[in-house]
Every structure is written in structure tokens, then in C-alpha cells.
Short mmCIF file of N, CA and C in Angstrom, two decimals:
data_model
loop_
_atom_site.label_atom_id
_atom_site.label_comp_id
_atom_site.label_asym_id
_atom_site.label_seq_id
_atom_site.Cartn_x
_atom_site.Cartn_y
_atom_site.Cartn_z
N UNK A 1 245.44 39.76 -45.36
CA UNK A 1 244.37 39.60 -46.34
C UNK A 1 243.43 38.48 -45.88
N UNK A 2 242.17 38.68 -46.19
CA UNK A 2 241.01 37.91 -45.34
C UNK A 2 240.72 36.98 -46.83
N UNK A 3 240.50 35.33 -46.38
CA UNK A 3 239.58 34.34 -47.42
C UNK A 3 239.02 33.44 -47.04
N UNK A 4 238.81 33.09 -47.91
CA UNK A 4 237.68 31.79 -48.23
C UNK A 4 238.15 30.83 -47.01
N UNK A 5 239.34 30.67 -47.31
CA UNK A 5 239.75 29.29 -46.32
C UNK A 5 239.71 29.98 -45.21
N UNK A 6 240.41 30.84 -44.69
CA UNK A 6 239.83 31.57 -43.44
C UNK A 6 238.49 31.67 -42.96
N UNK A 7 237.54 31.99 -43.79
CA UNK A 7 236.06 31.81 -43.34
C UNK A 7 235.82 30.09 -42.77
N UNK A 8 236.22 29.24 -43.58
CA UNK A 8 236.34 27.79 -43.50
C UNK A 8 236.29 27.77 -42.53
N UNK A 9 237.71 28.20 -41.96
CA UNK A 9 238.78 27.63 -40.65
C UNK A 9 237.92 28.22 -39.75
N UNK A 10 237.13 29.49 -39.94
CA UNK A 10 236.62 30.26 -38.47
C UNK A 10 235.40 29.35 -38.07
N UNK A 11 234.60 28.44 -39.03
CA UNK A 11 233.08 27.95 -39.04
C UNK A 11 233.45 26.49 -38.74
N UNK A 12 234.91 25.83 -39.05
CA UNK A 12 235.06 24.58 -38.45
C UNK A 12 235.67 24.62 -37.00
N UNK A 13 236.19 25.52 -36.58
CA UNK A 13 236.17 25.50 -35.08
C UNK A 13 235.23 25.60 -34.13
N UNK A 14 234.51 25.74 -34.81
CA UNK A 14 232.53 25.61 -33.87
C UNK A 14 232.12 24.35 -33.75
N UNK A 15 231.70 23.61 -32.44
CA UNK A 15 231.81 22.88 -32.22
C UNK A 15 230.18 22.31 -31.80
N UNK A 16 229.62 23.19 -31.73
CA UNK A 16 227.67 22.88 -31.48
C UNK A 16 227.10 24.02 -31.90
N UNK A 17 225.81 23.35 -31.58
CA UNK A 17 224.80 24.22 -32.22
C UNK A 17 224.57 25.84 -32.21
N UNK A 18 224.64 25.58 -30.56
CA UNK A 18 224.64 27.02 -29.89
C UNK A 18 225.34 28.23 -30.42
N UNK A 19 226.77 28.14 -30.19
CA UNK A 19 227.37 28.68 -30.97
C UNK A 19 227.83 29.10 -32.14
N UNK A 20 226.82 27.89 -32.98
CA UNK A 20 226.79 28.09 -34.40
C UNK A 20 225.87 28.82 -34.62
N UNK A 21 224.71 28.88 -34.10
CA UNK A 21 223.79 29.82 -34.58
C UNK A 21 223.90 31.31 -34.10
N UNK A 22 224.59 31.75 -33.00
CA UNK A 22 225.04 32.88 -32.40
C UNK A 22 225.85 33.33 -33.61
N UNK A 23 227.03 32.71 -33.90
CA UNK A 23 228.09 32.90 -34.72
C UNK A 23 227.33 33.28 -36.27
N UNK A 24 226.42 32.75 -36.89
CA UNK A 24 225.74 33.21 -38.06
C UNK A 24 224.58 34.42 -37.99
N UNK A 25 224.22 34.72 -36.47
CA UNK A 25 223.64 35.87 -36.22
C UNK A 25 224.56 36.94 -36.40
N UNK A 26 225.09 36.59 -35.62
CA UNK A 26 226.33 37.41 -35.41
C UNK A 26 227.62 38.45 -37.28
N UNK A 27 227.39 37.09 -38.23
CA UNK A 27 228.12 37.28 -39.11
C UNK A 27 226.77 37.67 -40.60
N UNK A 28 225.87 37.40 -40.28
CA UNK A 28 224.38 37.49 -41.07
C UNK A 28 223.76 38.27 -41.13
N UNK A 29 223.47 38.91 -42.48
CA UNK A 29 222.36 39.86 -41.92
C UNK A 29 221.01 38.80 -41.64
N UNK A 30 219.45 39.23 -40.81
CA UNK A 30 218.17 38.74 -40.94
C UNK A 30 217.88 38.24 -42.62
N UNK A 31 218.41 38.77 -43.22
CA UNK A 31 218.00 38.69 -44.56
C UNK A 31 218.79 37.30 -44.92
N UNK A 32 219.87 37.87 -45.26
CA UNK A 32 221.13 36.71 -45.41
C UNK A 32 220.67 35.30 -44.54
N UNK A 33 220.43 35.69 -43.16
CA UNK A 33 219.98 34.11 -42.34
C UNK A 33 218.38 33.10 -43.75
N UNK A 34 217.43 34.57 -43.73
CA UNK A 34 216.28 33.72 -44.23
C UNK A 34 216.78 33.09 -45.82
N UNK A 35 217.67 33.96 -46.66
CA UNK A 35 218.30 33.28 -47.62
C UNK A 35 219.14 31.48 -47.50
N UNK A 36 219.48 31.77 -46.63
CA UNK A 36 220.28 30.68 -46.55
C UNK A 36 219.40 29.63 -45.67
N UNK A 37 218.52 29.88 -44.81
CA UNK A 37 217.31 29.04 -44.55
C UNK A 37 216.31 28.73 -45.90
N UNK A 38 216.04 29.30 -46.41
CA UNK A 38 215.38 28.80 -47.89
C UNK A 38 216.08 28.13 -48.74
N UNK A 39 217.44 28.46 -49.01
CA UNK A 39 217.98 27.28 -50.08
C UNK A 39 218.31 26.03 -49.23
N UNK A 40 218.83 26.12 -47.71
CA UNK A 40 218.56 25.05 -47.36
C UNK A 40 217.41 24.00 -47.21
N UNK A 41 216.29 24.57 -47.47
CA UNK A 41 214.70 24.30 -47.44
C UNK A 41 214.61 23.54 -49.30
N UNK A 42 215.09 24.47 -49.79
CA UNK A 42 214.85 23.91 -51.59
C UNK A 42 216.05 22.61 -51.29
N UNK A 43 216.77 22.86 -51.08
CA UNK A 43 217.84 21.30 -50.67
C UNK A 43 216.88 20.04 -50.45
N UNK A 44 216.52 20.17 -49.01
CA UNK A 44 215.33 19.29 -48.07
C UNK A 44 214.70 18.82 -49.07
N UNK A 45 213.25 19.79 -50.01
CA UNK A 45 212.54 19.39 -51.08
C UNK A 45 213.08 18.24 -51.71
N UNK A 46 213.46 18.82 -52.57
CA UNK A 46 214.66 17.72 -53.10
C UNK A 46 215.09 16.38 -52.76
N UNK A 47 215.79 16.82 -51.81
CA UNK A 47 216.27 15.12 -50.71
C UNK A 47 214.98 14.39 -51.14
N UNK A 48 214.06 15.11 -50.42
CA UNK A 48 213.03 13.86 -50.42
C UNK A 48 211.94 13.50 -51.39
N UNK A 49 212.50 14.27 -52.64
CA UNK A 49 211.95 13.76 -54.08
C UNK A 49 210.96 14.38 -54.66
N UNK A 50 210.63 15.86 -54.07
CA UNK A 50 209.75 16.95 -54.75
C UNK A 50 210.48 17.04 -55.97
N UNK A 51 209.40 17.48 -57.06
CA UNK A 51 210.22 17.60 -58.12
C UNK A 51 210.36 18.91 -58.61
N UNK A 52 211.20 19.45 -59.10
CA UNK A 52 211.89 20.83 -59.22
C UNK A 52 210.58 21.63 -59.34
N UNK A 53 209.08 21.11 -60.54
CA UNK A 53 208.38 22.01 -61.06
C UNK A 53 207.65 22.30 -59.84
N UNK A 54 207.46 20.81 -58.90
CA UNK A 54 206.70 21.18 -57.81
C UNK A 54 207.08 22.24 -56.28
N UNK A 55 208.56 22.20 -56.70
CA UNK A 55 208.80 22.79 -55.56
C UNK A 55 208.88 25.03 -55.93
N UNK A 56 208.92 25.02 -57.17
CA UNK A 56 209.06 26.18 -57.70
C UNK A 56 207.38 26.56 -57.97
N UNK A 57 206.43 26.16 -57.74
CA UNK A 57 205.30 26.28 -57.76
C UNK A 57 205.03 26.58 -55.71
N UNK A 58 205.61 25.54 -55.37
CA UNK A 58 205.19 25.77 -53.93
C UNK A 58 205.51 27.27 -53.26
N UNK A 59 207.04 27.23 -53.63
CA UNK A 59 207.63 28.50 -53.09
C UNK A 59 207.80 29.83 -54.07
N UNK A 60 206.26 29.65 -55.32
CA UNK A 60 206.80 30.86 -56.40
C UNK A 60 208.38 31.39 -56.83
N UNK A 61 208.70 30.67 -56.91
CA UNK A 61 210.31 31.14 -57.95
C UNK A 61 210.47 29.93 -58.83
N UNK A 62 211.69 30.49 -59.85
CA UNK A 62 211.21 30.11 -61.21
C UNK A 62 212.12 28.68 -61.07
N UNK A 63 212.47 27.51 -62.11
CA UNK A 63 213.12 26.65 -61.99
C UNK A 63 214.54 26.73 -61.82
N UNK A 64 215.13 28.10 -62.39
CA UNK A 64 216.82 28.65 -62.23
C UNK A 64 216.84 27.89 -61.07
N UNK A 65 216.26 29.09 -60.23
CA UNK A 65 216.75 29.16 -58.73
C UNK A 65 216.92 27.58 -58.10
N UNK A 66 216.22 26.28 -58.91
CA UNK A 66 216.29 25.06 -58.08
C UNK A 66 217.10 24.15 -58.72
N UNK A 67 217.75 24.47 -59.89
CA UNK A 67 218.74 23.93 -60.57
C UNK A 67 219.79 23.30 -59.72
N UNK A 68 220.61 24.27 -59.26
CA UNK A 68 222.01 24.41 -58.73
C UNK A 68 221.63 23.01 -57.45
N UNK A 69 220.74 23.47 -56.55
CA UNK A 69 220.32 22.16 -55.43
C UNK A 69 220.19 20.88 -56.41
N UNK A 70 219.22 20.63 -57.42
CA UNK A 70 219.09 18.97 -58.11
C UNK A 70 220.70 18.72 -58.37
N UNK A 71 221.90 19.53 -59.17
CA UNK A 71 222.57 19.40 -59.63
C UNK A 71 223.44 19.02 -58.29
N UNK A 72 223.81 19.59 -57.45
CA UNK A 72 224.74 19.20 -56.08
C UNK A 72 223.92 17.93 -55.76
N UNK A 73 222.82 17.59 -55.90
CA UNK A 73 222.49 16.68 -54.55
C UNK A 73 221.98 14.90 -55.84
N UNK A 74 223.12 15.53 -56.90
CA UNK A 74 223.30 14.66 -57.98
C UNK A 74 224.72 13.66 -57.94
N UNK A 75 225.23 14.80 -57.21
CA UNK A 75 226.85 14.22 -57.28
C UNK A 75 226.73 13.68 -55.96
N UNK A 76 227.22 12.28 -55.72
CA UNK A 76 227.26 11.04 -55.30
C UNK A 76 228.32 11.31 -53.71
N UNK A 77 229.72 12.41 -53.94
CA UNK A 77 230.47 12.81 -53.30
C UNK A 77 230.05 14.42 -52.46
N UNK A 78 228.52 14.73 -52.53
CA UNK A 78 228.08 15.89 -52.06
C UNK A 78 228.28 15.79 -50.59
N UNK A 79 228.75 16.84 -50.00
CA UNK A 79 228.63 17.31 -48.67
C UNK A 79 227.35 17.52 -47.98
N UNK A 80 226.52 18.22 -48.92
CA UNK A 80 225.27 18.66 -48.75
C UNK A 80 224.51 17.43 -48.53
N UNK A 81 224.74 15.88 -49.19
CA UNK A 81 223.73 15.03 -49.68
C UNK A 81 224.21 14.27 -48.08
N UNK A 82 225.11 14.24 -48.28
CA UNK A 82 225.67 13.73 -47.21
C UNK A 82 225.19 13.80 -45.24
N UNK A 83 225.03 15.66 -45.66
CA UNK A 83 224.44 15.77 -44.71
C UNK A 83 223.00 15.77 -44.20
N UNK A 84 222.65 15.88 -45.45
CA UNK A 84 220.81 15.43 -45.28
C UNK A 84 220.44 14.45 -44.83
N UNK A 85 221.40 13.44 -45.37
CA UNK A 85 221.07 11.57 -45.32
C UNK A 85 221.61 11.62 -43.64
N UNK A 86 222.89 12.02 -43.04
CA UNK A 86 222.80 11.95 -41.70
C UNK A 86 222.23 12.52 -40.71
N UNK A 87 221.01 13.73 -41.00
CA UNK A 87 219.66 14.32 -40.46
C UNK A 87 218.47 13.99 -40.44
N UNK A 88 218.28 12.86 -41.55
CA UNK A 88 217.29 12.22 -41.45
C UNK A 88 217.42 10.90 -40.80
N UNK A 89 218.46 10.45 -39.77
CA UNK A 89 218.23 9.18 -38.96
C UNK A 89 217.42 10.35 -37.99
#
């Protein structure tokens, strides 16, 4: 039986870039990649202090969709926040 933690385990044995992005071609549809490039993009916004109305005006979609990012990158113990703050040295 295939899971979650298995997906985990397959995406933490990647060790650079290269292969990370092969590996999400590879497991992605084109669609799925630009999805997950856009919420990573509404993340970014965020980080750097767009504010929800402005960023749902920029990229036409409604405030739902930018909820879930303010709310993660609220909590102090985020992975996500975490990793923004060590992409922007």
C-alpha cells in the first residue's frame, strides 16, 4: 500500500536541485507544476507583506484562495516560513 510518508521519504532522498526538478516533472502534470508554482508565488507575496486584498487583485482570484498561505506563514513553527526566510539571504 502506497502513502503519504512514502511520498515524504521518496522527495527527502533528493538531494539538489537538478534532480528535484526532473523528479516533479517527472511525477507532475504541466498543470499540477504551474499550480504549485503559483501557490508558491501567493506564499512569496505574503512573505514580503502584500496584503491578501492586494495580492487577489494582482493575480484575479478571490481572497479564499489566499487564506490558507496568511494562515501557515502565521504560525511561528512554519516550514514554509522558514523556508522563505532562508531564500531570501
Amino acid at each position: 500500500m502506497y502513502s503519504y510518508d512514502e511520498v515524504v521519504k521518496a522527495f527527502c532522498r533528493i538531494d539538489n536541485e537538478k534532480d528535484m526538478a526532473k523528479f516533479l516533472s517527472e511525477i507532475l502534470t504541466p498543470s499540477e507544476l504551474d499550480a504549485l508554482v503559483f501557490r508558491w508565488r501567493l506564499m512569496k507575496d505574503l512573505y514580503r507583506g502584500e496584503t491578501q486584498r492586494r495580492i487577489a487583485e494582482k493575480h484575479h482570484i478571490s481572497l479564499c484562495k489566499i487564506t490558507r498561505g496568511s494562515k501557515i506563514l502565521k504560525d511561528k513553527q512554519s516550514i514554509s516560513l522558514k523556508l522563505l526566510k532562508e531564500m531570501e539571504k
